[in-house]
Coordinates of C-alpha atoms in Angstrom, one line a residue:
X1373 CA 97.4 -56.7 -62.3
X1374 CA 93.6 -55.7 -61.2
X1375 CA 93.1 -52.0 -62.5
X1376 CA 92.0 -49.9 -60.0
X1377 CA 88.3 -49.3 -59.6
X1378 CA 86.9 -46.0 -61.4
X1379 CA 85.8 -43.4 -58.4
X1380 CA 83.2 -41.9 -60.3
X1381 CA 81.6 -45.5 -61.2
X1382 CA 81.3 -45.8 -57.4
X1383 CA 79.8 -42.6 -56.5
X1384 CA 77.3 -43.2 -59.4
X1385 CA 76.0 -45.9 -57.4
X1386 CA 76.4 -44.6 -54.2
X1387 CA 73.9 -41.6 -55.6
X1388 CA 71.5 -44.1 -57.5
X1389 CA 71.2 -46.1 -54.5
X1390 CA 70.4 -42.9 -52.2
X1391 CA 67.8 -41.9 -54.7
X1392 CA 66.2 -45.4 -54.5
X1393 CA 66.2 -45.4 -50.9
X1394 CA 64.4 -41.9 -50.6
X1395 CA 61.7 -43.4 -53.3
X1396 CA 61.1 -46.2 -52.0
X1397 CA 60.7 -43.9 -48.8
X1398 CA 58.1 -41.7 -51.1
X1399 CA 60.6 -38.6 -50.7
X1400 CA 59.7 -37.5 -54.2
X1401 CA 61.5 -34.6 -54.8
X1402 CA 65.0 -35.2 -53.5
X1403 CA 64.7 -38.7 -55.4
X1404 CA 63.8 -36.8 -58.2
X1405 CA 67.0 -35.0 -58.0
X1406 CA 68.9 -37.8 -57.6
X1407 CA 67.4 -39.2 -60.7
X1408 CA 68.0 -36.2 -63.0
X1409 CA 71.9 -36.5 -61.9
X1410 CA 72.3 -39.7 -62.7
X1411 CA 70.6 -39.3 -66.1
X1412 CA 73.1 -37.1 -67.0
X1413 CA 75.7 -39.4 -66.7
X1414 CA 74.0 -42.5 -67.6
X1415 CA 71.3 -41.1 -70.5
X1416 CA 70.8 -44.8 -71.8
X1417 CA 70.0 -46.2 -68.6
X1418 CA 66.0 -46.7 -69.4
X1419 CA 65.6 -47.4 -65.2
X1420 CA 66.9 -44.0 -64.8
X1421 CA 64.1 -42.2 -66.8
X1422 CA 61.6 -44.4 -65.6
X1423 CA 61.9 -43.4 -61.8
X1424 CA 62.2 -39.7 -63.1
X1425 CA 58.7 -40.2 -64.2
X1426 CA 57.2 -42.0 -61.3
X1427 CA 59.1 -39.0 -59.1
X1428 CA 57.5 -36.6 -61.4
X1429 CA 53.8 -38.9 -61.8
X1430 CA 54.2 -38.6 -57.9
X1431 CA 54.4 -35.0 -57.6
X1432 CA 51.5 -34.5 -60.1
X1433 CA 53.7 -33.1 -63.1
X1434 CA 52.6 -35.1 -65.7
X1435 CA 53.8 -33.1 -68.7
X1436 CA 56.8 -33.5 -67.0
X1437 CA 56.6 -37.1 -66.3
X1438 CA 55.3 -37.9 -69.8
X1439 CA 58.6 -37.5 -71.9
X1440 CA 60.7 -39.7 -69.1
X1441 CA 58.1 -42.7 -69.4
X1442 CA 58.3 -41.9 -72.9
X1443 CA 62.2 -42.3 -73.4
X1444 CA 62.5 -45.3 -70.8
X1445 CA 60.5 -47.0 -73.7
X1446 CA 62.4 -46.4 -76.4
X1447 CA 65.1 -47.5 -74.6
X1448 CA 63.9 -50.5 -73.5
X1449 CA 60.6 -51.6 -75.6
X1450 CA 60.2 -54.4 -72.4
X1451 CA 59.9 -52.1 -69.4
X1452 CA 56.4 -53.0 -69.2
X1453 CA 56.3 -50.9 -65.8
X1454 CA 57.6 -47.9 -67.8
X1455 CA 54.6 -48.1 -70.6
X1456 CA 52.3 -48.7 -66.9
X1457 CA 53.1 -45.5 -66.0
X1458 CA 53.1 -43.9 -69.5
X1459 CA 49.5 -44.8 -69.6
X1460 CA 48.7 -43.3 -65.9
X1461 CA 50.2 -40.0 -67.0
X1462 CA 48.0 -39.8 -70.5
X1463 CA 45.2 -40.5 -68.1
X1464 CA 45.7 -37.9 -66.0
X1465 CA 46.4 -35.6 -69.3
X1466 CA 42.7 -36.9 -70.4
X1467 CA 44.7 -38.6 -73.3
X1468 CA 42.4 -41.0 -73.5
X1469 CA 42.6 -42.6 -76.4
X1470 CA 46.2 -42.2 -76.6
X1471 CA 46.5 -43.8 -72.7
X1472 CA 43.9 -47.3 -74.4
X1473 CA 46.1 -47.9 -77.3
X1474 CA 49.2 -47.8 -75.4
X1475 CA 47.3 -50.7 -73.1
X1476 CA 46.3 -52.4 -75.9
X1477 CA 49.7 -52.6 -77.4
X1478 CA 51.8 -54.6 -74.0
X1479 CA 51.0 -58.1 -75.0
X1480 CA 51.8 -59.4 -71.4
X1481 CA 47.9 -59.9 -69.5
X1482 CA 49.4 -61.6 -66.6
X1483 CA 51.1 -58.9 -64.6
X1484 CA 48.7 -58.2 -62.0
X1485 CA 49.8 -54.4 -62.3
X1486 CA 48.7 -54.0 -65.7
X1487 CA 45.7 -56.4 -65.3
X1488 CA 44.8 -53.7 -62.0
X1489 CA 45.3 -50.5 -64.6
X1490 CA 43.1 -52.3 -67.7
X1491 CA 40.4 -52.5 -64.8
X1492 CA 40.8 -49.2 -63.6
X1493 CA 40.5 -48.3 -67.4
X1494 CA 37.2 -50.1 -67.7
X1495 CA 35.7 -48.9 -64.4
X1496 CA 36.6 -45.0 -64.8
X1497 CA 37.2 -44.1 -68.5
X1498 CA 35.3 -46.7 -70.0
X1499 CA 32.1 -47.0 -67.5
X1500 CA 31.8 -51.1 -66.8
X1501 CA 32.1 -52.0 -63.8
X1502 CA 31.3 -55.8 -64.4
X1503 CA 33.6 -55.8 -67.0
X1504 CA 36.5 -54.0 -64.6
X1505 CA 35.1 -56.8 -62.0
X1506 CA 36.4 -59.8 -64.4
X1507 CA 40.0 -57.8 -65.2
X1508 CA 41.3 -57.0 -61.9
X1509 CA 43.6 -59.6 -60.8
X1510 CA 41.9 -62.5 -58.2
X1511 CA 43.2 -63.9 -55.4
X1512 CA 43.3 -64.1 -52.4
X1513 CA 43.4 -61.3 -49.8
X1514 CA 46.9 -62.0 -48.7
X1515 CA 48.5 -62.4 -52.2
X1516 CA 46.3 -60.0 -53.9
X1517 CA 47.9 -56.1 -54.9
X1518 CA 46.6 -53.4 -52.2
X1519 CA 45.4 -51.4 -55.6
X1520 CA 43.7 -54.4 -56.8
X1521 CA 41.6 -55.5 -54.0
X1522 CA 40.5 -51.9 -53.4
X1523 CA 39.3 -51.8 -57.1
X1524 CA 37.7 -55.1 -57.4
X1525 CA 35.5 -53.4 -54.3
X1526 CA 34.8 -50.2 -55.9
X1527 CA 33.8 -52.3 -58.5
X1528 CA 31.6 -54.1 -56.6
X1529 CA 29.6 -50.7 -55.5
X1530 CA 28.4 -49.8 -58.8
X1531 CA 27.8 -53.5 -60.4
X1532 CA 27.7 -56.2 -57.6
X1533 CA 25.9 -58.7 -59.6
X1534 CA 25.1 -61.4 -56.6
X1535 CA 27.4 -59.7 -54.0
X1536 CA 25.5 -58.1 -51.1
X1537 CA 25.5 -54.8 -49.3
X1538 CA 26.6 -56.6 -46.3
X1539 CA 29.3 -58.4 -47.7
X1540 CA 30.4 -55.2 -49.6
X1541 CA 30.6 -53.4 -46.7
X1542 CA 32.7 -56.2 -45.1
X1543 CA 35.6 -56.4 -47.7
X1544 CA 35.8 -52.6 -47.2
X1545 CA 36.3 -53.1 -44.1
X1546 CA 39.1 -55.8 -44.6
X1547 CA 40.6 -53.8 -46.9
X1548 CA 40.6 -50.9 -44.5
X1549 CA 42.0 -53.1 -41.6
X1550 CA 44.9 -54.4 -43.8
X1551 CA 46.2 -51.3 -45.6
X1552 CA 45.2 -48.2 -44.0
X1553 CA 46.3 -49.4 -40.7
X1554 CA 44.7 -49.8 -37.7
X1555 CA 44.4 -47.0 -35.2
X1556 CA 46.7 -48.4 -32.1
X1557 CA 48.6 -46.3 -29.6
X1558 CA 47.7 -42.9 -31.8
X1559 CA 50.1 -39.8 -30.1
X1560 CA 48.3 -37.3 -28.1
X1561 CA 47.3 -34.6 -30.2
X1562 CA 48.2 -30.9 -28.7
X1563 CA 45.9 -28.1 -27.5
X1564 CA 45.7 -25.3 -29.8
X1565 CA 48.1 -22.4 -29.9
X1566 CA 47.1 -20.6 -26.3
X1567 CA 46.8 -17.4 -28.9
X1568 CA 43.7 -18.9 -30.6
X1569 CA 40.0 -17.9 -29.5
X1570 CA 38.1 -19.8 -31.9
X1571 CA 38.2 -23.4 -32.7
X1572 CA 40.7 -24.7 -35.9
X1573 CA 39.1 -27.0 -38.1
X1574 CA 40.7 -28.7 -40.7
X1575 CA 39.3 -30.5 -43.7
X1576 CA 40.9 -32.1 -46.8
X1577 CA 40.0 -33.2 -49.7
X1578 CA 41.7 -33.9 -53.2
X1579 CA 38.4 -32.4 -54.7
X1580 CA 38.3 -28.8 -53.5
X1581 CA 37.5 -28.1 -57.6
X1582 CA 33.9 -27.9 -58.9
X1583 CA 33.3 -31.5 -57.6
X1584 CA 30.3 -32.3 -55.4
X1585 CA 32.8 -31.4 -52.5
X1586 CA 32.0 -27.9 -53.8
X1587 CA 28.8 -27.7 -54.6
X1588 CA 27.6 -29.7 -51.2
X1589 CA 29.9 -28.6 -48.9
X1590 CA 30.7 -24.7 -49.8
X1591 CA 27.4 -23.0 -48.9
X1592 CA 27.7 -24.7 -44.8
X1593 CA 31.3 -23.9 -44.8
X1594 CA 31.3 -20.7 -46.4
X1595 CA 28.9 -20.1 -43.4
X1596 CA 30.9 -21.9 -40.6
X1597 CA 34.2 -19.4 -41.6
X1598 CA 32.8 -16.7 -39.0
X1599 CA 33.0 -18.7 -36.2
X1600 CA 36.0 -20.7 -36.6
X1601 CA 39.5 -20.8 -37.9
X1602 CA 39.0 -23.0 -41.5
X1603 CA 42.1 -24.7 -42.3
X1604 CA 42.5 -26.4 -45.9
X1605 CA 45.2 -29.3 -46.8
X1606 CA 45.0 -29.1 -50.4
X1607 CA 45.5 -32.8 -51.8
X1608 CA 45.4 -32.0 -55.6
X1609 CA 47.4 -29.5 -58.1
X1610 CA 44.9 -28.6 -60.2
X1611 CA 42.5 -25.7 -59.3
X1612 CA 39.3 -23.8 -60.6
X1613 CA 36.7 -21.0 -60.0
X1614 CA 35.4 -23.1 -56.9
X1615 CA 39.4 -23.5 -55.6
X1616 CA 39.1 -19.8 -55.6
X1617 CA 35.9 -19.6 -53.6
X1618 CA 37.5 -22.0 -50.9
X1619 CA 40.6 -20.0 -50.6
X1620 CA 38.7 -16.8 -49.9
X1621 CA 37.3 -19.1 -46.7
X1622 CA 40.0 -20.0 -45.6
X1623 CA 42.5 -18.8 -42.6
X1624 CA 45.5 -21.1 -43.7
X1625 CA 45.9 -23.1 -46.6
X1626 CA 47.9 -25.7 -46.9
X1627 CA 49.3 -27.7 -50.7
X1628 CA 49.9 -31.2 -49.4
X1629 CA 48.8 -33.1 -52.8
X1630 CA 52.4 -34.1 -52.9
X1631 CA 53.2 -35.5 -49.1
X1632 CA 52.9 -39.6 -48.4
X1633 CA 51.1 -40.7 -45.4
X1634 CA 53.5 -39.9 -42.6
X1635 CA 54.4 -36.5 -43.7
X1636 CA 51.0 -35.5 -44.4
X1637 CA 50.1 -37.2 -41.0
X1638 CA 52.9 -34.6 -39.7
X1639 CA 52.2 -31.8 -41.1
X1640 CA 48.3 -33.0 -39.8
X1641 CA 49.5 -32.7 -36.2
X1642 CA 51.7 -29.4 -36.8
X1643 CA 48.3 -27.3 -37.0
X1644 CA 47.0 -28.7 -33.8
X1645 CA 43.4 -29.0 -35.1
X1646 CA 40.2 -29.1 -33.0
X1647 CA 38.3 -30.8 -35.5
X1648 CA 39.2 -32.5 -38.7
X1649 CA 36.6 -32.7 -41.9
X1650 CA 37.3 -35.4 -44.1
X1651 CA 36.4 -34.4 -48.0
X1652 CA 38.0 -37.2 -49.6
X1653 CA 37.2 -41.0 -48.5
X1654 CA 38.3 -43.7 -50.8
X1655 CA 39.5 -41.2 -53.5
X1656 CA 42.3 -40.4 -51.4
X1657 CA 43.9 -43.5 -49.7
X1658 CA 47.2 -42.3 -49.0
X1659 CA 45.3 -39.4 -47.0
X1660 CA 43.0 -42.1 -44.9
X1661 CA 45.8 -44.0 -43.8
X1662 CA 47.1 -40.2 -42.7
X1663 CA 44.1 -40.4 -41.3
X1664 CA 43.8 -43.9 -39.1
X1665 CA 47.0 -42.8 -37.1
X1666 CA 43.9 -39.7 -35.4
X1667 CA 45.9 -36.3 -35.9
X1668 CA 43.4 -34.2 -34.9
X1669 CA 41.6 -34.4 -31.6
X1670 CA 38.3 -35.2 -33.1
X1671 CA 37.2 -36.0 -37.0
X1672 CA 34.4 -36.8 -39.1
X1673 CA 34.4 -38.2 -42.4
X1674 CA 31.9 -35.8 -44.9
X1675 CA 31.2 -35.4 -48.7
X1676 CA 33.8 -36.9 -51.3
X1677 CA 34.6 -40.6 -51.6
X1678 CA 31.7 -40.7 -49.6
X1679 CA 30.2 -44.3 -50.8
X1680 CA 30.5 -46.2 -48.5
X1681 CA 32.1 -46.3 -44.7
X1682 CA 35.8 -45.7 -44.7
X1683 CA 36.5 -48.9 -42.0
X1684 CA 38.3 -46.3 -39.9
X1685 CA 37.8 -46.4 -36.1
X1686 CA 39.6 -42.9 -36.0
X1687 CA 36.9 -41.3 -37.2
X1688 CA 34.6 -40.1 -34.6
X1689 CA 31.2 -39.5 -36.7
X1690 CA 29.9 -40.3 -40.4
X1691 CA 27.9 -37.2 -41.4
X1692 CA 24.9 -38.0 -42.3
X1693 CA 20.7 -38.0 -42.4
X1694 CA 18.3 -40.3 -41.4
X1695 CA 17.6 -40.7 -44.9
X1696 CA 21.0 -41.7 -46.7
X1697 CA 21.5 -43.8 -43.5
X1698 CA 18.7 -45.2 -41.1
X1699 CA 20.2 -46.0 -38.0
X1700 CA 19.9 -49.6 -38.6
X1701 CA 22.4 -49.5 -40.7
X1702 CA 25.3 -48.8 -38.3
X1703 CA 26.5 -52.2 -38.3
X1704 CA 27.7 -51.3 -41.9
X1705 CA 29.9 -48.3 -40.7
X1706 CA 33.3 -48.4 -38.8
X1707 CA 32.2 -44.7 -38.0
X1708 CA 29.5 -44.0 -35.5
X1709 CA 26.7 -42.3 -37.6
X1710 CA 26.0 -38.4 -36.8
X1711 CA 22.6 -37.9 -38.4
X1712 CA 22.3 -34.3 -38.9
X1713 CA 18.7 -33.2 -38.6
X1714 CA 18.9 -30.5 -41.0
X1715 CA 20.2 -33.1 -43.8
X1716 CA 24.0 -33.4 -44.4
X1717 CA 24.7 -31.3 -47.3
X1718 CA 23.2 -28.4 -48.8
X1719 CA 23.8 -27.3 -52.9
X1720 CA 25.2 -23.9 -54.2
X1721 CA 24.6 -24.0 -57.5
X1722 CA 27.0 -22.7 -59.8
X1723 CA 27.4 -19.0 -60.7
X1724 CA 26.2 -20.4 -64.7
X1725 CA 23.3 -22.5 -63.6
X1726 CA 20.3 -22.2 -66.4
X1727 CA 16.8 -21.5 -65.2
X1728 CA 14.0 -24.2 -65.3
X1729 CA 12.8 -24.3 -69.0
X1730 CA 10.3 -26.3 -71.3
X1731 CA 11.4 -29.8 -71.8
X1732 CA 11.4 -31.3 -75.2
X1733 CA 8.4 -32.7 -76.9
X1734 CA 7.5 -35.8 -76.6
X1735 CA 9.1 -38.0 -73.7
X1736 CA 12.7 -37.9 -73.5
X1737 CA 13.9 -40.1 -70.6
X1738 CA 17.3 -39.1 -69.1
X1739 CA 20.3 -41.6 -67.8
X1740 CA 22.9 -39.0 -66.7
X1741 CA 25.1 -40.3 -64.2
X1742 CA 28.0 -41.5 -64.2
X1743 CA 28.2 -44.5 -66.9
X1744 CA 30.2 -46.8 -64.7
X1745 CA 26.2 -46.5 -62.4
X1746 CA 24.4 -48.2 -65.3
X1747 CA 24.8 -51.7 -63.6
X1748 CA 24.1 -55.2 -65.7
X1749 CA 21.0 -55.1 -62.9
X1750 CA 19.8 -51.6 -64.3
X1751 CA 19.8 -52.2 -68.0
X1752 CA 18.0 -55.7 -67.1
X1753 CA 15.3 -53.2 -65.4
X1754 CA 15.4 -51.2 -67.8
X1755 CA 14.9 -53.7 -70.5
X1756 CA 11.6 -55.0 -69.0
X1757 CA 10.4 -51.5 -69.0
X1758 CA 10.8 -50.5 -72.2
X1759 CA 9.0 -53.3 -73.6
X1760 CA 6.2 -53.2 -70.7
X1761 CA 6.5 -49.4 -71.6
X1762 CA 6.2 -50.2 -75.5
X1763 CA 3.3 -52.6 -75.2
X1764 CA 1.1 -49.8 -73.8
X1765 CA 1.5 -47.4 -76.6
X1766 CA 3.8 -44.7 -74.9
X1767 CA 6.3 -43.4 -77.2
X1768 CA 9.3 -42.4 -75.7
X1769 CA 13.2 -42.3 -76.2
X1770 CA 16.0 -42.9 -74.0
X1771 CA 18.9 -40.5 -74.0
X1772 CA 22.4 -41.2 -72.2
X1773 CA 24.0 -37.8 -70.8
X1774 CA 27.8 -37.6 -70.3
X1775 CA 31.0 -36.9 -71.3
X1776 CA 32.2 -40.6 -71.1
X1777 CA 29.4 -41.6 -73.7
X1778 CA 31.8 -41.0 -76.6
X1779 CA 33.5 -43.9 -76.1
X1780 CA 32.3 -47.0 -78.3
X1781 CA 32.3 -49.2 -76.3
X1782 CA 30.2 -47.9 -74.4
X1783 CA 27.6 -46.9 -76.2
X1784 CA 27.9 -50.8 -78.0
X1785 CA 26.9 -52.2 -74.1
X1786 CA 23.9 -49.9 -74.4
X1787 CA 23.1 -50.5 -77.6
X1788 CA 23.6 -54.8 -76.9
X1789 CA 20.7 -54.1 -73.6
X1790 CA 18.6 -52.2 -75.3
X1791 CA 18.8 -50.6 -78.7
X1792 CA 16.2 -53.6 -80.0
X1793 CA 13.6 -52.0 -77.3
X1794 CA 13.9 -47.8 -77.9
X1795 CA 15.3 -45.2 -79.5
X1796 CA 18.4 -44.0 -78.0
X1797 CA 20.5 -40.7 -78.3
X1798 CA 24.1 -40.4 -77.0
X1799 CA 24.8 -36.7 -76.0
X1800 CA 28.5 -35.9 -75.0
X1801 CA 28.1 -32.1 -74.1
X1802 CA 31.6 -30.4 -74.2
X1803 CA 31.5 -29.0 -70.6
X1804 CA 29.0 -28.6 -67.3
X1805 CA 26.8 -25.3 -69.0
X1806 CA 26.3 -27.7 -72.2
X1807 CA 25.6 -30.7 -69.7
X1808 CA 22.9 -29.1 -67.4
X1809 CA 21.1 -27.6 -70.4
X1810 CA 20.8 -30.9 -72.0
X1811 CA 19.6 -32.4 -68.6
X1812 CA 16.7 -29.4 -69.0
X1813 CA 15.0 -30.6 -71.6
X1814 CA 14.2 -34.4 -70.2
X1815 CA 11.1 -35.2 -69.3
X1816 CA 12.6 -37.7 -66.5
X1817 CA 15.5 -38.9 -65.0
X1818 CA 15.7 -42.5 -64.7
X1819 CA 18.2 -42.9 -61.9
X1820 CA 20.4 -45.9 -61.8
X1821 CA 21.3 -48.7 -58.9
X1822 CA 22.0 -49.9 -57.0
X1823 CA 24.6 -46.9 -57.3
X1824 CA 22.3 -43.8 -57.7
X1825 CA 22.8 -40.1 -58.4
X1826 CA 24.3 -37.7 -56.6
X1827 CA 25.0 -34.3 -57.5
X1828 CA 23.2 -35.3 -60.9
X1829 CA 20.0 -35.6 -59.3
X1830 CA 20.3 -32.0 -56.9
X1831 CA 21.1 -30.6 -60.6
X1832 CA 18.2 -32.1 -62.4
X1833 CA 15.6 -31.3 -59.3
X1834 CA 17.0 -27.7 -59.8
X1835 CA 15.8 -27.8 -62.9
X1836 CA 12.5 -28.7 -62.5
X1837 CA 12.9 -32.2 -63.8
X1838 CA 11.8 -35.3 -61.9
X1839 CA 13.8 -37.9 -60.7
X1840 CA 12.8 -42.1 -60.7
X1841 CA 14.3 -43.8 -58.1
X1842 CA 14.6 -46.9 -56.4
X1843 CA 16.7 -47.0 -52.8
X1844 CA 19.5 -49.6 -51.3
X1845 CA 20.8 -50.2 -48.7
X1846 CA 24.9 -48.5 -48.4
X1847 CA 24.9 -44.9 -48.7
X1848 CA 25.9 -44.7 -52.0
X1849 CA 22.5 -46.4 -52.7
X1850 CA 20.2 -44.0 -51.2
X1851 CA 21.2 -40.8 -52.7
X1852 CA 18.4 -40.0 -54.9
X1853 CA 15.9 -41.1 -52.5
X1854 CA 17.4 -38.5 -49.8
X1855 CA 17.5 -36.0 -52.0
X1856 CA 14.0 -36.3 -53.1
X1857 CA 12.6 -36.6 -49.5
X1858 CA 14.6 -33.3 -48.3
X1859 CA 12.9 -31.8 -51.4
X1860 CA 9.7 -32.6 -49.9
X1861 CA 8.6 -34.8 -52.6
X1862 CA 5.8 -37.5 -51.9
X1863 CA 6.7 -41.5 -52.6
X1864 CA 4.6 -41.6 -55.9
X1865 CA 6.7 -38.5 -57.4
X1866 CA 10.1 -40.1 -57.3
X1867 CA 9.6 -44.1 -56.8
X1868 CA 10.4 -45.9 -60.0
X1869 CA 8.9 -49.2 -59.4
X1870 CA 5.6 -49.2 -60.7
X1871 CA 5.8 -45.8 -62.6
X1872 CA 4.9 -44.8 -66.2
X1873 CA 6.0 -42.2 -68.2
X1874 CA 3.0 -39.9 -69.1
X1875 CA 3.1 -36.8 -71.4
X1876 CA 3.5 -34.1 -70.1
X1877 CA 0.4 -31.6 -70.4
X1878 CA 2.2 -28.6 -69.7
X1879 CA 6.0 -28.0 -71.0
X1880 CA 6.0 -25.0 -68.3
X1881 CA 8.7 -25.9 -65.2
X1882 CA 9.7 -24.9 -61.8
X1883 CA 12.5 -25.8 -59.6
X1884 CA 10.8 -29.0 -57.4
X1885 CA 13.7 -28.1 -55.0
X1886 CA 11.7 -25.4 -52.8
X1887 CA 13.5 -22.3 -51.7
X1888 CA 12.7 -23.5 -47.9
X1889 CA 14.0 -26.9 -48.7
X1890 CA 16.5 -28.0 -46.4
X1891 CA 18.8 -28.7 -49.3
X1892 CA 19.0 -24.9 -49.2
X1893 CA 19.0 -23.8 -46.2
X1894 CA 23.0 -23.3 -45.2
X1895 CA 22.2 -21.4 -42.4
X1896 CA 20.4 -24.3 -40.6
X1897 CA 23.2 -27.3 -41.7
X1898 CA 26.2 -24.6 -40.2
X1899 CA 24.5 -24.0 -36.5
X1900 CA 24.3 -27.8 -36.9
X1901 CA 27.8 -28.2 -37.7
X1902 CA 29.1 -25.0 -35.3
X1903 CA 27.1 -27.1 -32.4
X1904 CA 28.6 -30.2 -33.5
X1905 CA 32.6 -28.9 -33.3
X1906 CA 31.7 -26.7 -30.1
X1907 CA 30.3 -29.2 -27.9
X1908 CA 32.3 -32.2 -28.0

C-alpha cells in the first residue's frame, strides 16, 4: 500500500511555485521572501540560492546577492546562470578583476547569455567596442536576446566600423519598436490635484549622482524649482554629494530603482504629472518602456542615455540645440526635436573644481574620454598623425586619461595602434579631483569619434585647455563641436582636421568657456524650459 503523501513536501512546492510566479512577475521582494523560506528547508537546493540572488541583484543589494550566487555554485559547479549573475554582482561591486576571472573560468562560449555579459565586459570595463561587436551573440532580430541586440547597437555607436549613422539610428529604432513597446491606446492621464497652483514636473533618471545628469542638468533645474513643483523618481540606490543637492530641489521624491515597468509606470500616473523630464535614455530600459505606455501628459527626453533618439513616439520633444542636432536630422529621431535657443544644457562645476593652471612643458596631447570612444577609426587617424606629426619635427607625447586605463588589455590595443609612432603615458587618477588635475596640465585634447566628448570636453574647456574635434552626424557625434561653438570658439580653434600641434609660447591659462557663455548662463536655459512646460 501507496504511503500517503508528505503535507509539508506539498506546501514546499506550493510556496516555491508562488515565489516563481511573483519573479517571473518581477515582484522582487515578496519572491525574495519566498525564496529565503524555502532555503531553510531545502539549504542544498542550488536553484534556491540562485533566485535569492537574482531577487536580491534585482533590488540592488549586491553584498547581499553576492553570497547566494556564491553558494548556488558550490552547490552545483554547472549552474552556469548562477556564476552569470555572480559576475553581474562583482561588477556592480567594481570587483573587477574578480567579476573577469570568474568569465574566464565557464568554459561554455555558446550560451548567448554569457556570450551578451563577455560583451558587455568588453564594451564597459574593458573599453572595445569592436571587440564587444564580435562577442555579442548574432542573429537575427527575431531569435536574437533583447539584451543582446541592444548591446550589439551600443556597440555600434562608439565603433561602427562600415555601419552608418542612418542605419544605426534605424536598428534603434527596431529595437525600440520590438521591446519597449509601442505607444497604442495609452490611458488618459489625470489633471493635477485641484490643490496645486504650480505645474508638477517629473524627471527620472538612474544617474541623479555626480554624472553629467548633474553637472548639465542641476544649474537649469536648481533654477526652474521656484516656479514649479520638482518631482524626482529615483531609479538607483546609490547616492552622493550631488544626490544631496537634488533632494534639496525637490518637492517629492520618490525611490523607484527597484519597480519593473508596470509598477513604475503606476506609480508614474499616481503623481499626475504636467510634464515629465527624461534623465536616463538607454541606460535605463526598463524605465523607457515605463515610459512608451505616456504617463504623464507631456514628456521630453533630456541629458543621460542621451546618444542617440530613444525610438519612442511618447515622447513629445528631444531637447536639444541647433548645434548637437540640425534640423535635418529629424528623420533620425522618433522624437520631434525641441532646439532650445539658449543651448540645451548648462555646466555647474563641482564644488572641488581646480583653477586654470600652466600646462606641462613640452606638448602633452590628452585622450580622456571614455576608452570604449577610442574607435578602430580614431587610432587609424591617429596613427597618420603621429607620423605626419613626427615627420615635421614636433615632439610631442600622447597621454590616455582614465580610470579604465589600468586594465592591460587596454593599454596593449593602444600600444598595438600606436606605441611604434609616440610616446605614450597611461594615467589612472584615483578619483575626479586627481582626474581634472591631470586633464590641466595637457596642452590639447584630442577628442575621439565618431563618439566624442561630453562632460570631458565642458571640463577640459573649463580649464583653459583646447579641444580638437571632428563632428558626425547622431548626437552623440556632435558633442564637442556644440560645446566649442556655445563657447564661442572660431572653426580653426577646435577643428582637428588639418591641425598641428604647436608649442605653446605662454604656459599662462584662462577658462576658454567665457563667463557670458551660454554654457553658463542657467538663468537663460530655465525661462526657456519654464516657457517650454507653461505653454504647451
Amino acid at each position: 500500500m501507496a504511503s500517503a503523501p508528505d503535507p509539508r513536501i506539498a506546501k514546499f512546492r506550493s510556496q516555491l511555485a508562488v515565489a516563481d510566479v511573483l519573479r517571473a512577475r518581477q515582484q522582487w521582494s515578496a519572491a525574495l521572501d519566498g525564496y529565503s523560506d524555502a532555503i531553510t528547508h531545502a539549504p542544498q537546493m542550488p536553484s534556491l540560492h540562485h533566485n535569492a540572488s537574482l531577487c536580491l541583484f534585482a533590488l540592488a543589494r549586491y553584498d547581499e546577492a553576492l553570497p547566494y550566487a556564491t553558494q548556488a555554485l558550490r552547490l552545483d559547479p554547472q549552474l552556469w546562470q548562477a556564476r552569470l549573475i555572480r559576475v553581474k554582482v562583482l561588477r556592480k561591486l567594481k570587483r573587477l578583476d574578480e567579476a573577469m576571472a570568474a568569465l574566464a573560468s565557464e568554459p561554455r562560449q555558446d550560451i548567448p547569455s554569457l556570450q551578451t555579459e563577455r560583451a558587455s565586459f568588453a564594451l564597459h570595463e574593458l573599453g572595445d567596442a569592436a571587440r564587444a561587436g564580435e562577442l555579442v551573440p548574432s542573429g537575427s532580430d527575431s531569435n536574437t536576446p533583447p539584451e543582446a541586440r541592444l548591446l550589439a547597437c551600443l556597440a555600434a555607436l562608439y565603433d561602427p566600423g562600415s555601419i552608418s549613422p542612418e542605419q544605426i539610428a534605424a536598428r534603434l529604432q527596431s529595437y525600440s519598436d520590438d521591446h519597449l513597446g509601442a505607444l497604442s491606446n495609452p490611458k488618459p492621464v489625470k489633471k493635477s490635484v485641484p490643490s496645486a497652483t504650480r505645474p508638477r514636473v517629473g524627471v527620472i533618471s538612474p544617474q541623479l549622482r555626480a554624472t553629467p545628469v548633474y553637472f548639465f542638468g542641476i544649474g537649469a533645474l536648481r533654477l526652474l524649482s521656484a516656479h514649479v513643483d520638482l518631482v524626482f523618481f529615483h531609479r538607483n540606490t546609490k547616492e552622493d554629494w550631488a544626490t544631496a543637492q537634488f533632494r534639496s530641489i525637490a518637492h517629492d521624491w520618490i525611490d523607484v530603482a527597484a519597480l519593473e515597468p508596470t509598477g513604475l509606470e503606476q506609480e508614474i500616473r499616481r503623481h499626475q504629472l504636467d510634464t515629465l523630464i527624461d534623465m536616463g535614455g538607454w541606460m535605463d530600459t526598463q524605465a523607457l518602456q515605463a515610459l512608451a505606455t505616456k504617463p504623464a501628459k507631456r514628456m521630453y527626453k533630456w541629458v543621460g542615455g542621451q546618444a542617440a533618439s530613444t525610438g519612442l513616439a511618447a515622447f513629445d520633444g528631444f531637447l536639444s540645440d541647433i548645434e548637437q542636432t540640425p534640423l535635418e536630422l529629424q528623420p533620425l529621431y522618433a522624437e520631434p526635436l525641441h532646439l532650445l535657443a539658449s543651448g540645451y544644457v548648462t555646466y555647474t562645476p563641482p564644488p572641488y573644481f581646480p583653477c586654470a593652471k600652466a600646462a606641462d612643458p613640452g606638448v602633452a596631447l590628452g585622450v580622456i574620454a571614455n576608452p570604449a570612444k577610442i574607435s578602430r577609426a580614431f587610432l587609424h587617424y591617429l596613427a597618420k598623425q603621429c607620423i605626419a606629426w613626427r615627420d615635421e619635427g614636433i615632439d610631442f607625447k600622447l597621454r590616455f586619461i582614465e580610470h579604465r586605463f589600468r586594465h592591460v588589455e587596454l593599454q596593449k590595443r593602444i600600444q598595438t595602434a600606436l606605441g611604434h609612432l609616440a610616446p605614450l603615458e597611461f594615467i589612472v587618477p584615483e578619483g575626479h579631483v586627481a582626474y581634472l588635475n591631470e586633464v590641466a596640465r595637457l596642452h590639447t585634447v584630442i577628442d575621439t569619434f565618431p563618439y566624442t566628448g561630453g562632460l570631458t570636453t565642458i571640463e577640459a574647456l573649463m580649464l583653459g585647455v583646447p579641444c580638437r574635434t571632428r563632428a558626425g552626424t547622431l548626437f552623440c557625434e556632435r558633442h564637442t563641436l556644440a560645446h566649442c561653438r556655445y563657447a564661442g570658439m572660431a572653426p580653426q580653434h577646435y577643428l582637428l582636421d588639418g591641425w598641428r600641434p604647436i608649442k605653446a609660447q605662454s604656459l599662462v591659462r584662462t577658462p576658454l568657456l567665457a563667463a557670458d557663455s551660454p554654457r553658463l548662463r542657467h538663468d537663460r536655459l530655465a525661462d526657456e524650459l519654464l516657457r517650454m512646460i507653461a505653454t504647451h
